[in-house]
Amino acid sequence: MKKNQRILKNTEFSSIISKKHSQANAAFVLYTAKRAEDKARVGISVGKKIGNAVIRNRTKRQVRALIDSVYTFDETFDSIVIVRPAFKKMDYEQRSELLSRLHDRAVQKNGGRAHEKKSV
C-alpha cells in the first residue's frame, strides 16, 4: 500500500468515522465515506489493547498486506480499518476472509467499484 493510498491525518480519520457508515466482524471494524480524491484511500487504526508499539506496528504491516490483496483502490469510497483484539488469534487466511467480506459489504452499500481485483 503506497503512501498516497493511505489516510494519515487525524482530521480525515475523524471525518470518516463521524459519518457512522460502518460494518464490523470479529477482527475488524470498517468505516466508509465517499472518497475525497481521485483514488480510494485507506486508514488503519490499531489500539493499545492489541499490544505494545512493536506489536501494533507489526499488526499495521500485516493489515497493509491484507488491504493490498483485497482492495483495488478504484472503490468509490475511502475506508478506515480498525483492528480488534481478536485479530491476534487468527491466521492469515481467516484475517483475509474477514476483511474481504467486510470490503464486499462496503462495496455493495457504497455503489460498487470500477474494476474487480485479479486473483493471484
Short mmCIF file of C-alpha atoms in Angstrom, two decimals:
data_model
loop_
_atom_site.label_atom_id
_atom_site.label_comp_id
_atom_site.label_asym_id
_atom_site.label_seq_id
_atom_site.Cartn_x
_atom_site.Cartn_y
_atom_site.Cartn_z
CA MET A 1 0.00 0.00 0.00
CA LYS A 2 1.61 3.24 -1.17
CA LYS A 3 1.65 6.41 0.94
CA ASN A 4 -0.72 8.20 -1.45
CA GLN A 5 -3.27 5.41 -0.83
CA ARG A 6 -3.24 5.97 2.95
CA ILE A 7 -5.25 8.26 5.16
CA LEU A 8 -2.79 9.71 7.66
CA LYS A 9 -4.32 12.85 9.17
CA ASN A 10 -6.37 12.69 12.34
CA THR A 11 -8.94 15.13 10.92
CA GLU A 12 -9.57 12.81 7.95
CA PHE A 13 -9.95 9.82 10.29
CA SER A 14 -12.42 11.77 12.43
CA SER A 15 -14.48 12.98 9.48
CA ILE A 16 -14.90 9.47 8.05
CA ILE A 17 -15.70 7.90 11.42
CA SER A 18 -18.17 10.69 12.27
CA LYS A 19 -20.30 9.76 9.23
CA LYS A 20 -21.04 6.45 11.02
CA HIS A 21 -21.22 4.20 7.94
CA SER A 22 -19.68 1.04 9.33
CA GLN A 23 -19.57 -2.73 9.14
CA ALA A 24 -17.91 -4.97 11.70
CA ASN A 25 -16.87 -8.54 12.40
CA ALA A 26 -14.66 -10.28 14.97
CA ALA A 27 -11.35 -8.87 13.72
CA PHE A 28 -12.18 -5.52 12.07
CA VAL A 29 -14.46 -2.51 12.04
CA LEU A 30 -14.66 -0.81 8.63
CA TYR A 31 -15.86 2.80 8.36
CA THR A 32 -16.52 4.23 4.92
CA ALA A 33 -17.24 7.62 3.37
CA LYS A 34 -17.41 8.91 -0.19
CA ARG A 35 -13.87 9.33 -1.46
CA ALA A 36 -12.34 12.79 -1.40
CA GLU A 37 -9.66 12.29 -4.07
CA ASP A 38 -9.18 10.52 -7.43
CA LYS A 39 -8.27 7.18 -5.86
CA ALA A 40 -9.74 5.45 -2.84
CA ARG A 41 -7.64 5.68 0.31
CA VAL A 42 -7.46 3.53 3.44
CA GLY A 43 -6.52 4.38 7.02
CA ILE A 44 -5.53 1.82 9.66
CA SER A 45 -6.09 2.17 13.38
CA VAL A 46 -4.63 -0.29 15.90
CA GLY A 47 -5.45 0.39 19.56
CA LYS A 48 -3.33 -0.25 22.63
CA LYS A 49 -5.41 -3.31 23.53
CA ILE A 50 -3.62 -5.12 20.69
CA GLY A 51 -0.23 -4.79 22.38
CA ASN A 52 2.84 -2.60 22.75
CA ALA A 53 4.23 -0.38 19.99
CA VAL A 54 6.23 -3.16 18.35
CA ILE A 55 3.19 -5.44 18.11
CA ARG A 56 0.94 -2.59 16.89
CA ASN A 57 3.41 -1.69 14.13
CA ARG A 58 3.71 -5.34 13.06
CA THR A 59 -0.10 -5.55 13.02
CA LYS A 60 -0.29 -2.47 10.78
CA ARG A 61 2.19 -4.04 8.34
CA GLN A 62 0.11 -7.21 8.25
CA VAL A 63 -3.11 -5.24 7.69
CA ARG A 64 -1.47 -3.24 4.87
CA ALA A 65 -0.60 -6.55 3.18
CA LEU A 66 -4.21 -7.72 3.59
CA ILE A 67 -5.50 -4.45 2.17
CA ASP A 68 -3.22 -4.80 -0.86
CA SER A 69 -4.71 -8.23 -1.54
CA VAL A 70 -8.36 -7.11 -1.12
CA TYR A 71 -8.60 -3.50 -2.38
CA THR A 72 -8.27 -2.28 -5.96
CA PHE A 73 -8.21 1.41 -4.92
CA ASP A 74 -10.82 2.07 -7.64
CA GLU A 75 -13.56 1.94 -4.99
CA THR A 76 -15.99 4.83 -4.72
CA PHE A 77 -15.23 5.31 -1.03
CA ASP A 78 -12.43 5.94 1.47
CA SER A 79 -12.10 3.49 4.36
CA ILE A 80 -10.86 3.34 7.92
CA VAL A 81 -9.95 -0.15 9.17
CA ILE A 82 -9.95 -0.52 12.94
CA VAL A 83 -8.29 -3.69 14.19
CA ARG A 84 -9.92 -5.56 17.07
CA PRO A 85 -8.08 -7.75 19.64
CA ALA A 86 -9.44 -11.00 18.10
CA PHE A 87 -7.13 -10.27 15.12
CA LYS A 88 -4.17 -11.66 17.12
CA LYS A 89 -5.74 -15.11 17.48
CA MET A 90 -6.34 -15.66 13.76
CA ASP A 91 -4.17 -16.88 10.91
CA TYR A 92 -3.65 -15.06 7.61
CA GLU A 93 -6.44 -16.85 5.73
CA GLN A 94 -9.03 -16.08 8.40
CA ARG A 95 -7.99 -12.42 8.52
CA SER A 96 -8.06 -12.15 4.75
CA GLU A 97 -11.50 -13.74 4.52
CA LEU A 98 -12.96 -11.43 7.19
CA LEU A 99 -11.52 -8.29 5.59
CA SER A 100 -12.67 -9.43 2.15
CA ARG A 101 -16.23 -9.94 3.40
CA LEU A 102 -16.31 -6.51 5.03
CA HIS A 103 -14.94 -4.94 1.87
CA ASP A 104 -17.56 -6.68 -0.28
CA ARG A 105 -20.35 -5.44 2.01
CA ALA A 106 -18.95 -1.91 1.83
CA VAL A 107 -18.80 -2.11 -1.97
CA GLN A 108 -22.46 -3.18 -2.11
CA LYS A 109 -23.52 -0.38 0.26
CA ASN A 110 -21.50 2.31 -1.50
CA GLY A 111 -22.44 1.61 -5.07
CA GLY A 112 -19.74 -0.69 -6.38
CA ARG A 113 -16.31 -0.20 -7.83
CA ALA A 114 -14.87 0.23 -11.29
CA HIS A 115 -12.80 -2.95 -11.62
CA GLU A 116 -12.54 -6.30 -9.88
CA LYS A 117 -9.20 -7.28 -8.29
CA LYS A 118 -7.50 -10.14 -10.09
CA SER A 119 -6.77 -13.25 -8.05
CA VAL A 120 -3.13 -14.18 -7.73
#
